[in-house]
Coordinates of N, CA and C in Angstrom, one line a residue:
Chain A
X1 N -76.8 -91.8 39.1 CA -77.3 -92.3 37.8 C -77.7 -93.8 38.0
X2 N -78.7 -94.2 37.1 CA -78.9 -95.4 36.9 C -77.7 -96.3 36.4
X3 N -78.1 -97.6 37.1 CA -76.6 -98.7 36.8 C -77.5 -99.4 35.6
X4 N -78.9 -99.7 36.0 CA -79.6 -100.5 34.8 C -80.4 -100.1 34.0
X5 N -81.3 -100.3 32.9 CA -82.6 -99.9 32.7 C -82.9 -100.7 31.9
X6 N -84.0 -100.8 32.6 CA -85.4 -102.7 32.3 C -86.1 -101.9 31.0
X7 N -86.7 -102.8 30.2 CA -87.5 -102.9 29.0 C -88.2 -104.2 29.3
X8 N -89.2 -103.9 29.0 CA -90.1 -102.9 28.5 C -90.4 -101.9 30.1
X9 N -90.5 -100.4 29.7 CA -90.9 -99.6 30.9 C -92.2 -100.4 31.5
X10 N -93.5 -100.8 30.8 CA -94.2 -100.9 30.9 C -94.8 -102.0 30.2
X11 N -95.4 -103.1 30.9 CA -96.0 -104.3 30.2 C -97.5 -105.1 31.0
X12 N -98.5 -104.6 29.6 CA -99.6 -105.1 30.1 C -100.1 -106.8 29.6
X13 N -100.3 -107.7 30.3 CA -100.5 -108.8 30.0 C -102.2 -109.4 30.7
X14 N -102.9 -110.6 29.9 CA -103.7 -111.3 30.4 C -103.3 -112.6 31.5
X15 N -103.9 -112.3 32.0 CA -103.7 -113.6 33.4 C -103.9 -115.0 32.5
X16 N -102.6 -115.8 33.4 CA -102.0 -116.9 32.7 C -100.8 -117.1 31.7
X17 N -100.8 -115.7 31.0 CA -99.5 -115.6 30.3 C -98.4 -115.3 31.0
X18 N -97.2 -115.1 30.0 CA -95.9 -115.4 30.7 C -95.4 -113.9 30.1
X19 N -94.5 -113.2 31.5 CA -94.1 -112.2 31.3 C -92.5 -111.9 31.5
X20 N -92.2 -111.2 30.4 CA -90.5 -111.4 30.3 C -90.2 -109.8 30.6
X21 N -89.2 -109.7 31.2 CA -89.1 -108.3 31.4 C -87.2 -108.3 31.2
X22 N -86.9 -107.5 30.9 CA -85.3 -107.4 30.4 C -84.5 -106.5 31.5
X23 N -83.1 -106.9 31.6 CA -82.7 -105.9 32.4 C -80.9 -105.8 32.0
X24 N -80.8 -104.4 31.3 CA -79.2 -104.3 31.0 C -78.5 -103.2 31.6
X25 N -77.3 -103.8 32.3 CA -76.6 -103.0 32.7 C -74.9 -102.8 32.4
X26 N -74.4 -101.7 33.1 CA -73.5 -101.2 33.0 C -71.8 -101.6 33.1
X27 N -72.0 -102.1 34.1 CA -70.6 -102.3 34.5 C -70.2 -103.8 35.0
X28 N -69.5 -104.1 35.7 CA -69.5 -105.5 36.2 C -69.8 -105.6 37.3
X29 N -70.3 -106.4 37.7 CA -71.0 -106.8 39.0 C -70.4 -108.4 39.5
X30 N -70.7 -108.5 40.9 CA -70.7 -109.5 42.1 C -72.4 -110.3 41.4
X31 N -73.5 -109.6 41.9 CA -74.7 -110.7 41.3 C -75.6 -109.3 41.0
X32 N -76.5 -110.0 40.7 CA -77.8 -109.0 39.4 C -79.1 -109.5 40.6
X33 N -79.7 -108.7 41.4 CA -80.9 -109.1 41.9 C -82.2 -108.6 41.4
X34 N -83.2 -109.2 41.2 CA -84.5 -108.6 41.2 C -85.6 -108.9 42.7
X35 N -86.3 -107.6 42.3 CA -87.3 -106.8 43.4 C -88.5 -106.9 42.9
X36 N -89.2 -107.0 43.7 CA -90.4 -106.4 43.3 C -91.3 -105.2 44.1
X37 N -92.3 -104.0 43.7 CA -92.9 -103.1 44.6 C -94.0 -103.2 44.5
X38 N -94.7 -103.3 45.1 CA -96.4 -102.7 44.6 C -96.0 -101.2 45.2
X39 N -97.2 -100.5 44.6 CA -97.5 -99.3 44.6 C -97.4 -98.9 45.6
X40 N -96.5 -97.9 46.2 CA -95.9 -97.4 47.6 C -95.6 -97.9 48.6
X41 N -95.4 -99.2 48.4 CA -94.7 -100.2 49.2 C -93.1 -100.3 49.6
X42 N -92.5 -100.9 50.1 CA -90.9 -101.3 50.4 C -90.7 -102.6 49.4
X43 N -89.9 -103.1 49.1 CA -89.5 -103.8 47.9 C -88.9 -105.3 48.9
X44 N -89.8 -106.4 47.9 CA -89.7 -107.6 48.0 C -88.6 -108.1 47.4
X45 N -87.4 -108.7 47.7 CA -86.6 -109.8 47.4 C -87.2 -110.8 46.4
X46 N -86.8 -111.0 45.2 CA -87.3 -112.3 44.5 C -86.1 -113.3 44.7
X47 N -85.5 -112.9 43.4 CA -84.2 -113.8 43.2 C -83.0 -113.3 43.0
X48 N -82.1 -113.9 43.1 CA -80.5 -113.3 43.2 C -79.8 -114.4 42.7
X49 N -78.9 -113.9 41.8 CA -78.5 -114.8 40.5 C -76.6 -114.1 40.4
X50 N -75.8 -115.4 40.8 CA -74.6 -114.5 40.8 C -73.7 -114.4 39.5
X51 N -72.8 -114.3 39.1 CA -72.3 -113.9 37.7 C -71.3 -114.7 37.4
X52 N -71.2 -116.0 38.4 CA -70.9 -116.9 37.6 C -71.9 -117.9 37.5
X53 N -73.4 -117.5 37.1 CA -74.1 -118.4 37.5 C -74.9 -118.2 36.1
X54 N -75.4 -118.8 34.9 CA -76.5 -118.5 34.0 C -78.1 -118.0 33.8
X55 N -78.6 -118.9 34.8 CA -79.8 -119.6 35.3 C -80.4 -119.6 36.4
X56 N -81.0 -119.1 36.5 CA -82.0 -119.6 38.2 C -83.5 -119.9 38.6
X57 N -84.0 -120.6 39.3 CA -85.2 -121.0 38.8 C -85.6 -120.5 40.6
X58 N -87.1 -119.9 41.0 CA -87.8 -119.9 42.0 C -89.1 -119.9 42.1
X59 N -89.5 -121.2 42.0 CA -91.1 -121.0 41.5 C -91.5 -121.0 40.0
X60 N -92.3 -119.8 40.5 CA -93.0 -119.2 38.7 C -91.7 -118.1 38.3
X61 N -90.4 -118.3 38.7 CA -89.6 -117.2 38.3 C -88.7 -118.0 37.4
X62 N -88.4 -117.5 36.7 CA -86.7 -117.8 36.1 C -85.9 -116.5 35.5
X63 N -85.0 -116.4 36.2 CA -83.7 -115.3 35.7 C -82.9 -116.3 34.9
X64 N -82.3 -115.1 34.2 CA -81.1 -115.7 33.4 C -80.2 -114.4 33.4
X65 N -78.9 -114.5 33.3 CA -78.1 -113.8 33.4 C -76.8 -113.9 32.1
X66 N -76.6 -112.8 31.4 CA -75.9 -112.9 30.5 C -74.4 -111.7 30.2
X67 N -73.5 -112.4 30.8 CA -72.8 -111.3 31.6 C -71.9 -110.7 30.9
X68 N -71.6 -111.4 29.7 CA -71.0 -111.1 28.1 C -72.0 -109.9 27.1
X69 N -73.2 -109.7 27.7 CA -73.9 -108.9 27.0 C -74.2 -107.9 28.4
X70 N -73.8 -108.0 29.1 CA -74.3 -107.0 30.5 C -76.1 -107.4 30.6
X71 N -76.6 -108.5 30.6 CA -77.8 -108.6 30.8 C -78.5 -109.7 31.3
X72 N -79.7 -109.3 31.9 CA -80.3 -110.2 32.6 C -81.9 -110.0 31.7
X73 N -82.5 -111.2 32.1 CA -84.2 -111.6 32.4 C -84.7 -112.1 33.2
X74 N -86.2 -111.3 33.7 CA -86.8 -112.5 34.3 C -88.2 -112.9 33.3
X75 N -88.4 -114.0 33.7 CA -89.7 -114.6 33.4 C -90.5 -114.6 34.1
X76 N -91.6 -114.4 34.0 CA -92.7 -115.2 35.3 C -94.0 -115.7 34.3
X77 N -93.9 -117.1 34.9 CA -94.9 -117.7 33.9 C -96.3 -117.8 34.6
X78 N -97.5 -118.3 34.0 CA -98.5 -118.6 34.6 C -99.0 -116.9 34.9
X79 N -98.5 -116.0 34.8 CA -99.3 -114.8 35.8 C -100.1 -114.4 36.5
X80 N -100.6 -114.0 37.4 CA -101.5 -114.0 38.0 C -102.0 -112.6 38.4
X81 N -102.7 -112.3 38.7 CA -103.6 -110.7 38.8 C -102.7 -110.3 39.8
X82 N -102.3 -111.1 41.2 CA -101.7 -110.5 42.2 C -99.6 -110.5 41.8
X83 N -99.7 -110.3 40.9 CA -98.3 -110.3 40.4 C -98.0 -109.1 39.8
X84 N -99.2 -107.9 39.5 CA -99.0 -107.1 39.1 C -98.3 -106.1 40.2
X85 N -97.3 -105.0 39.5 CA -96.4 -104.4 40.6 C -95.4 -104.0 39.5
X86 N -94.3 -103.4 40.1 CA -93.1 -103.0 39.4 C -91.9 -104.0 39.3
X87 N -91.2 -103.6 38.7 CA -89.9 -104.9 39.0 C -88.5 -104.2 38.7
X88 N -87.8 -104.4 39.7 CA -86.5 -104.0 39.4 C -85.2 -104.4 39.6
X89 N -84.3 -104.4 38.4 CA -83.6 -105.5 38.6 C -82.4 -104.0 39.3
X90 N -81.5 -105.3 40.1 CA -80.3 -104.4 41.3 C -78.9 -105.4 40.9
X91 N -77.9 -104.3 40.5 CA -76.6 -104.8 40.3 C -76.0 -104.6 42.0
X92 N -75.1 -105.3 42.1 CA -73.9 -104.8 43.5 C -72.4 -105.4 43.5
X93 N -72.2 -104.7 43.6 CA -70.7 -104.1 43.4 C -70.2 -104.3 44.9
X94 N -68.7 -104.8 44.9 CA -68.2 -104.4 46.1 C -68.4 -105.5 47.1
X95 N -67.8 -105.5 48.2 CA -68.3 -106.6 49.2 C -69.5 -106.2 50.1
X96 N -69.8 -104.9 50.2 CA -70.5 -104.6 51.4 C -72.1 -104.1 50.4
X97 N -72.0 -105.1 49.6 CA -73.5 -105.1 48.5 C -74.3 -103.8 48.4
X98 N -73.7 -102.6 47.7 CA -74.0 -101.3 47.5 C -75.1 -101.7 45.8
X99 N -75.9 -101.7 46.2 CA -76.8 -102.3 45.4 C -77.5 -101.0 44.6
X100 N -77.8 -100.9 43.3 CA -77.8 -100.0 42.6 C -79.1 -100.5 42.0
X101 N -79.9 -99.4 41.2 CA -81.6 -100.2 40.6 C -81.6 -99.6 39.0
X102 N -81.8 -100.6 38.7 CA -82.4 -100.0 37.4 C -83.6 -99.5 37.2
X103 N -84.3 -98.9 36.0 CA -85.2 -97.7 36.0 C -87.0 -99.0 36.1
X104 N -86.8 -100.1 36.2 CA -87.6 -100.7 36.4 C -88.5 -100.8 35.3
X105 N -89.8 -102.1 35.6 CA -90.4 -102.2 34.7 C -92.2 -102.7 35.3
X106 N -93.3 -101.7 35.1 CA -94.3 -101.8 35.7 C -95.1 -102.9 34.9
X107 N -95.4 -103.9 35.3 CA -96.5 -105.0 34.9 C -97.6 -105.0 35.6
X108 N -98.8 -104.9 34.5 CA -100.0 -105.2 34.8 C -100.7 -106.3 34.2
X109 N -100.6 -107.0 35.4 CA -101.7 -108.4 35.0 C -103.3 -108.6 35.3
X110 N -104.2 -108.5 33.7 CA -105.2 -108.3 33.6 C -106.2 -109.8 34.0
X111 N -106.8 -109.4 34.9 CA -107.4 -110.9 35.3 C -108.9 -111.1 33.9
Chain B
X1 N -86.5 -115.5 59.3 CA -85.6 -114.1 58.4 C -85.0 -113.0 58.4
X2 N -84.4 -112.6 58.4 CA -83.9 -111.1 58.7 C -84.8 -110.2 58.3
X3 N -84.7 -109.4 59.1 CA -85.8 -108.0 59.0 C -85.7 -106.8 59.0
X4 N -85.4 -105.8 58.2 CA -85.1 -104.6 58.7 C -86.6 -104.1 58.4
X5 N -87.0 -102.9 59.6 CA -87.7 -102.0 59.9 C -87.6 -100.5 60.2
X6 N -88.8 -100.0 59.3 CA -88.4 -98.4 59.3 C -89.1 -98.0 60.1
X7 N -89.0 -96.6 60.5 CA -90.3 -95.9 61.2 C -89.7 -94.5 61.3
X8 N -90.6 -93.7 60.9 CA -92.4 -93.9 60.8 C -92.6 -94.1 59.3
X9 N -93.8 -95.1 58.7 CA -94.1 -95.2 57.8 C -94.7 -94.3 57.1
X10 N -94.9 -93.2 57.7 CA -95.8 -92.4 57.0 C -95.2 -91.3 58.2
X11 N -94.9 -89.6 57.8 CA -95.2 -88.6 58.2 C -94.7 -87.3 57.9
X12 N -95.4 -86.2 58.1 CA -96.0 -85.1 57.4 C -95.4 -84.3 58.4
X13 N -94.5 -83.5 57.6 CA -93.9 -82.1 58.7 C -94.5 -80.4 57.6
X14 N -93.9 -80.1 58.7 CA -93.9 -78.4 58.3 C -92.8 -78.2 57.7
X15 N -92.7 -77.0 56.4 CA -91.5 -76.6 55.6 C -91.0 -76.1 57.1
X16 N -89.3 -76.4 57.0 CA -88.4 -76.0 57.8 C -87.7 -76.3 58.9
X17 N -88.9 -77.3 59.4 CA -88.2 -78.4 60.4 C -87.7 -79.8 59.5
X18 N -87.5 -80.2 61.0 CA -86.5 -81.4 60.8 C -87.4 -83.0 61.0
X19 N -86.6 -83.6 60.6 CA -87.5 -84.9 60.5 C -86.5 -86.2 60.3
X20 N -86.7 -87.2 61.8 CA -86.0 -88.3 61.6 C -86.7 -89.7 61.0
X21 N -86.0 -90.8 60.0 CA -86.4 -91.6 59.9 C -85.5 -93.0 60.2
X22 N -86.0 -94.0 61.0 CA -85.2 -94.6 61.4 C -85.0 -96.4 61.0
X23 N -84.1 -96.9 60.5 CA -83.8 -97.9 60.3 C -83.2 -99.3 61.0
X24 N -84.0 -100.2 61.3 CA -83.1 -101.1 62.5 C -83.4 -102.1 61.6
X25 N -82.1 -103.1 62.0 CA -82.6 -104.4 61.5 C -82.4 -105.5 62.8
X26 N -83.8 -106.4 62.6 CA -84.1 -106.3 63.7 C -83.7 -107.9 64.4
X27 N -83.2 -108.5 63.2 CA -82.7 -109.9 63.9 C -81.0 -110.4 63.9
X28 N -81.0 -109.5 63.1 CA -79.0 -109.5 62.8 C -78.4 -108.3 62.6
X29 N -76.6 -108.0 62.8 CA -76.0 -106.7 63.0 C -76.1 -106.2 61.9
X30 N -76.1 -104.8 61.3 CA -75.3 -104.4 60.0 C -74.7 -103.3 59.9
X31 N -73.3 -103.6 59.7 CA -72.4 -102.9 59.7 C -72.3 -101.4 58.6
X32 N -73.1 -101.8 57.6 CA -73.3 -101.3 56.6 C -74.8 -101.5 56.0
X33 N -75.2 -100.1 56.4 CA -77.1 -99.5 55.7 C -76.8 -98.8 54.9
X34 N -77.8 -99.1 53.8 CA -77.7 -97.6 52.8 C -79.7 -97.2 52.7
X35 N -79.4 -96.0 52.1 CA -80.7 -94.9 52.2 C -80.6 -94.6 50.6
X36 N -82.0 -94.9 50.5 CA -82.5 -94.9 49.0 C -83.7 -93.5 49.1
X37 N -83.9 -93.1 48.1 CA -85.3 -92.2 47.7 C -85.9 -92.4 46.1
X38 N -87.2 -92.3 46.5 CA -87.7 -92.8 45.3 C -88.7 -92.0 45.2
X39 N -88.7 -91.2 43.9 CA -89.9 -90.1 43.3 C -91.1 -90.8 43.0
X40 N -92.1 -90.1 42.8 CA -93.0 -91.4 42.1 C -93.3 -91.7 41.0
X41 N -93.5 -92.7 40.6 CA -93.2 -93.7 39.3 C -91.7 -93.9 38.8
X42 N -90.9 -93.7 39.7 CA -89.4 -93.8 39.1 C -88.8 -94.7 40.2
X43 N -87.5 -94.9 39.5 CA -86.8 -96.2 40.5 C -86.4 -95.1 41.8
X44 N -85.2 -96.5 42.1 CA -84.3 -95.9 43.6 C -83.1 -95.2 43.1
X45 N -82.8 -94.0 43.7 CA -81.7 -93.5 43.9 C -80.7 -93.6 45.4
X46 N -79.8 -94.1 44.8 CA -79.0 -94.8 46.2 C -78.7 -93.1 46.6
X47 N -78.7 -92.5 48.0 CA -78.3 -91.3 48.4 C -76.7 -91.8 48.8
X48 N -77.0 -92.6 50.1 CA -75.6 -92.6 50.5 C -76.0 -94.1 51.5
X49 N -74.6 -94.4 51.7 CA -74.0 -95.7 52.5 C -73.7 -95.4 54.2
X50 N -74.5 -96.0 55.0 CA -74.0 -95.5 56.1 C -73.7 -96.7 57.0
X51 N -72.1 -96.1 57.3 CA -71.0 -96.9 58.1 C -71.3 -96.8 59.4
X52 N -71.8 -97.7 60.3 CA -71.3 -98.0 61.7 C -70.4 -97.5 62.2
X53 N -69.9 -96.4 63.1 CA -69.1 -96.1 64.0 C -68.7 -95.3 63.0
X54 N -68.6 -94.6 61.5 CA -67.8 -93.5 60.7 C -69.0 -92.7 60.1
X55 N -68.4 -92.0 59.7 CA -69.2 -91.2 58.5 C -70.0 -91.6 57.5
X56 N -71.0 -91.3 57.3 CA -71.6 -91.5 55.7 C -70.8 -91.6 54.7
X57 N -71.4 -92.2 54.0 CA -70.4 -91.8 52.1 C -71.5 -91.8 51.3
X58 N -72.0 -90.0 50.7 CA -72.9 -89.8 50.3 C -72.3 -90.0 48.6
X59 N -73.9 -90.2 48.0 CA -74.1 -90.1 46.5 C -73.4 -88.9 45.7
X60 N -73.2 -88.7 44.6 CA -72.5 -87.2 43.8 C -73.9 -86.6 44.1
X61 N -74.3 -85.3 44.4 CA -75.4 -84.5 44.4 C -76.0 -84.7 45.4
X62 N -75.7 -85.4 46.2 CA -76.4 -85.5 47.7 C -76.1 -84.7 48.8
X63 N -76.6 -83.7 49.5 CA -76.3 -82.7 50.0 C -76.1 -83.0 51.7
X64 N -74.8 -83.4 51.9 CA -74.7 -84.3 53.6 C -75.2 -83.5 54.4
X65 N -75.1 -82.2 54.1 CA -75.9 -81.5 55.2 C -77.2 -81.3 55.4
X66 N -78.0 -81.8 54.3 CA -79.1 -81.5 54.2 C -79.6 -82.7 54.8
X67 N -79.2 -84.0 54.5 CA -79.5 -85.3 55.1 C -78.6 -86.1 55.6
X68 N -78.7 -85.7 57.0 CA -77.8 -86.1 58.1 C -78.1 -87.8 57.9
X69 N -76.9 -88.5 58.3 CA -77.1 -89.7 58.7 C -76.1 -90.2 60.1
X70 N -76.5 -90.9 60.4 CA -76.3 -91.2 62.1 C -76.3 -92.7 62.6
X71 N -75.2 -93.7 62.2 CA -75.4 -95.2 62.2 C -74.5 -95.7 63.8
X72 N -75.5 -95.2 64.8 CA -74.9 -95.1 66.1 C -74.5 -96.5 66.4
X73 N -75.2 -97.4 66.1 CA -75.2 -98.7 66.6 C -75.4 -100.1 65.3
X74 N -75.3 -101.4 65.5 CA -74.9 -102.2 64.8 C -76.4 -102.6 63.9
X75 N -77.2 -101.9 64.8 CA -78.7 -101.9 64.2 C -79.7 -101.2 64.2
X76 N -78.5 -100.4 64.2 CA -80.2 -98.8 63.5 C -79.0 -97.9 63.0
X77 N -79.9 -97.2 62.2 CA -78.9 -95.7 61.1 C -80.3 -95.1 61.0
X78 N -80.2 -93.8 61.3 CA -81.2 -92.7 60.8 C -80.8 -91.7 60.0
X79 N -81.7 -91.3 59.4 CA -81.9 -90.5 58.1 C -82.5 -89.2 59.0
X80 N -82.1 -87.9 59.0 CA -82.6 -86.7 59.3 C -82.8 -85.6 58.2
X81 N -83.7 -85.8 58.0 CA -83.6 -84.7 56.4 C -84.2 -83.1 57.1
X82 N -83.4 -82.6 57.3 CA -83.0 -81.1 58.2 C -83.6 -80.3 57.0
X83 N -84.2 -79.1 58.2 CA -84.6 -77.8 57.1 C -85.5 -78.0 56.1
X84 N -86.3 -79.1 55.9 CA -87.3 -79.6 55.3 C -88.0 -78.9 54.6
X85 N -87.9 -79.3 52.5 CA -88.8 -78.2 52.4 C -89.4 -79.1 51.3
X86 N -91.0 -78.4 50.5 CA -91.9 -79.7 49.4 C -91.2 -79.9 48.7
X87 N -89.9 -79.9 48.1 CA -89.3 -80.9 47.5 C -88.7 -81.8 48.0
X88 N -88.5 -81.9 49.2 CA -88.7 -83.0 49.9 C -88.8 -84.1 49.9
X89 N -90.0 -84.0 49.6 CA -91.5 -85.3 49.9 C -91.3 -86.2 48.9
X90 N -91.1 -87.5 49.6 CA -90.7 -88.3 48.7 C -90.8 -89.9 49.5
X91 N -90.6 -90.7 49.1 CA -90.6 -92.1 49.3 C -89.0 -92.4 50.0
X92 N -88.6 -92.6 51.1 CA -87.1 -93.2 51.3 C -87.1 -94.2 51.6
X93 N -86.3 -95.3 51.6 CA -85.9 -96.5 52.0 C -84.6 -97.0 52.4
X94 N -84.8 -97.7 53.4 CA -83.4 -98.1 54.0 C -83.0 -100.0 53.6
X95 N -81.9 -99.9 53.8 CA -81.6 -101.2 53.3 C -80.2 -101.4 54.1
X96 N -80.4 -103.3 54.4 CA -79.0 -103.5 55.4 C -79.0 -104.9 54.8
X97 N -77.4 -105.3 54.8 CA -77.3 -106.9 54.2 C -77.3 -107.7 55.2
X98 N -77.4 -108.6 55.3 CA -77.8 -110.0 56.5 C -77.8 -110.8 55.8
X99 N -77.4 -112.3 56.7 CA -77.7 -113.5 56.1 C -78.6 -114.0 55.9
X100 N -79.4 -114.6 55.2 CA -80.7 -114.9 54.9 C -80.4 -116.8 54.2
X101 N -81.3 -117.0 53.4 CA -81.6 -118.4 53.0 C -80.5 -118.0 52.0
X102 N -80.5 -117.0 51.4 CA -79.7 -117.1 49.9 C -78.5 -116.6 50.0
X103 N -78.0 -116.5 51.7 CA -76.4 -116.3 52.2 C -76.7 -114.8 51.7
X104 N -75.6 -114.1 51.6 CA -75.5 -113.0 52.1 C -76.6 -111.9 51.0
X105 N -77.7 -111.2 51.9 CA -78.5 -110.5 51.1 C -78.9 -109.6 51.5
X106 N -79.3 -108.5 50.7 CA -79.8 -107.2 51.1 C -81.3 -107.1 51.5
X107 N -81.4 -106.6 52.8 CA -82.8 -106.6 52.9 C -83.3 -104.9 53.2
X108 N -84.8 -104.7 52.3 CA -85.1 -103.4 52.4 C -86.2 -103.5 53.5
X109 N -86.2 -102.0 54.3 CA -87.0 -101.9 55.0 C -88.3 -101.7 54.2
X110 N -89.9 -101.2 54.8 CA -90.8 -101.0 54.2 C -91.4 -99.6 53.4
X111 N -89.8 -98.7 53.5 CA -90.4 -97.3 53.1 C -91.0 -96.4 54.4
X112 N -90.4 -95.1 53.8 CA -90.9 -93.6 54.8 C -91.2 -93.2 53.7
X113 N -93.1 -92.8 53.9 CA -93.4 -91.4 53.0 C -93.1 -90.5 54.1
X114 N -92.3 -89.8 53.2 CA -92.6 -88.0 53.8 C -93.0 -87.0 52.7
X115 N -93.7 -86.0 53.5 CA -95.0 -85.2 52.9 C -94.5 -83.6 53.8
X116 N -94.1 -82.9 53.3 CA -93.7 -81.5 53.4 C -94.9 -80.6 53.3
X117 N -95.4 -79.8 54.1 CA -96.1 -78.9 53.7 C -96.0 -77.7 54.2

C-alpha cells in the first residue's frame, strides 16, 4: 500500500509560474524525500528534508515539512517547460532507508 | 556520486521463461537494495528488500517464488522474475543507499522495462 498520496494528482501550469504540489502521509518517519520521473525514466533525487527539520531550500525548490500534520510540500518557482514530469514524494523508515512512494503528482509545464 | 546501474534497460521475453534483471551500484557497497515496480501512470510499489549474504524480505502479496532475488555480493542484487507471463510487463527499479552530498541517500537505478509476449 501506499505510505503517501500527493495532491493535486495532476497539475497543469504556464511557464514561469510557481508550482505547489502536496504530499501527506501516514506514519512517522526518519525524513520525507522527493523525486522526480519523466515519462519511463528511473527517478531523480531532488531534496531530502529530515523531520526535525521544517524547511529546505535547493535552487528553484523549496520543501517544507510538517510533521504534526503528517505533511510535506514542494514548490518550484519560476517553472520551466523542462520541469514537466511526475513527482513523488518518499517517506523512510528504519535505518536501512526502506523508502516507500506516494501516489505522485504529474506536472505539466506549458511553455 | 554514487551510482547505481541496471541492466538491461529494455527487454522482451517469451510467456514462460525466465528473465534476469540486474542491479550494481557502482562506486560504493550496499548492503541493502530494494526492487520497486511500477505500472503505468502509477507510483512505485516497494516488492521486497534485498539483504547481502541472507534472504529477501518480500512485500505482503509478493510472490518470492515468482521473483527470485539474489544479493550475491556488496554490489549487485538481481531480480529474476521466473515463469514470465503479460502481466508481467512492467517498469522495475532498483535502489541502494550510499553516501552522497546529502549523507546517507537512496539512489535509484534507471529502470527495467519488461515486455512479456
Amino acid at each position: 500500500s501506499q505510505q503517501g498520496e500527493e495532491d493535486p494528482q495532476a497539475l497543469s501550469i504556464q511557464e514561469g509560474e510557481n508550482a505547489t504540489m502536496n504530499c501527506s502521509y501516514k506514519t512517522s518517519i526518519n525524513n520525507l524525500q522527493w523525486y522526480r520521473q519523466n515519462s519511463g525514466r528511473g527517478l531523480v533525487h531532488l531534496i531530502l528534508i529530515r523531520s526535525n527539520e521544517r524547511e529546505k531550500h535547493s535552487g528553484r525548490l523549496r520543501v517544507t515539512l510538517d510533521t504534526s500534520k503528517k505533511s510535506s510540500s514542494l514548490l518550484i518557482t519560476a517553472s520551466r517547460a523542462a520541469d514537466t514530469a511526475s513527482y513523488f514524494c518518499a517517506t523512510a523508515l528504519g535505518g536501512y532507508q526502506k523508502v516507500t512512494f506516494g501516489t505522485g503528482t504529474k506536472l505539466q509545464v506549458i511553455p | 556520486g554514487a551510482v547505481v546501474s541496471q541492466h538491461p534497460s529494455r527487454v522482451i521475453c517469451k510467456s514462460g521463461t525466465s528473465v534476469k534483471i540486474e542491479c550494481r551500484s557502482l562506486d560504493f557497497q550496499a548492503t541493502t537494495m530494494f526492487w520497486y515496480r511500477q505500472f503505468p501512470k502509477q507510483s512505485l510499489m516497494l516488492m521486497a528488500t534485498s539483504n547481502e549474504g541472507s534472504k529477501a524480505t518480500y512485500e505482503q502479496g509478493v510472490e518470492k517464488d515468482k521473483f527470485l532475488i539474489n544479493h550475491a555480493s556488496l554490489t549487485l542484487s538481481t531480480l529474476t522474475v521466473t515463469s514470465a507471463h503479460p502481466e508481467d510487463s512492467s517498469f522495475y527499479i532498483c535502489s541502494a543507499a550510499g553516501q552522497g552530498a546529502l549523507g546517507n541517500t537512496i539512489y535509484f537505478g534507471e529502470g527495467s522495462w519488461l515486455t512479456v509476449v
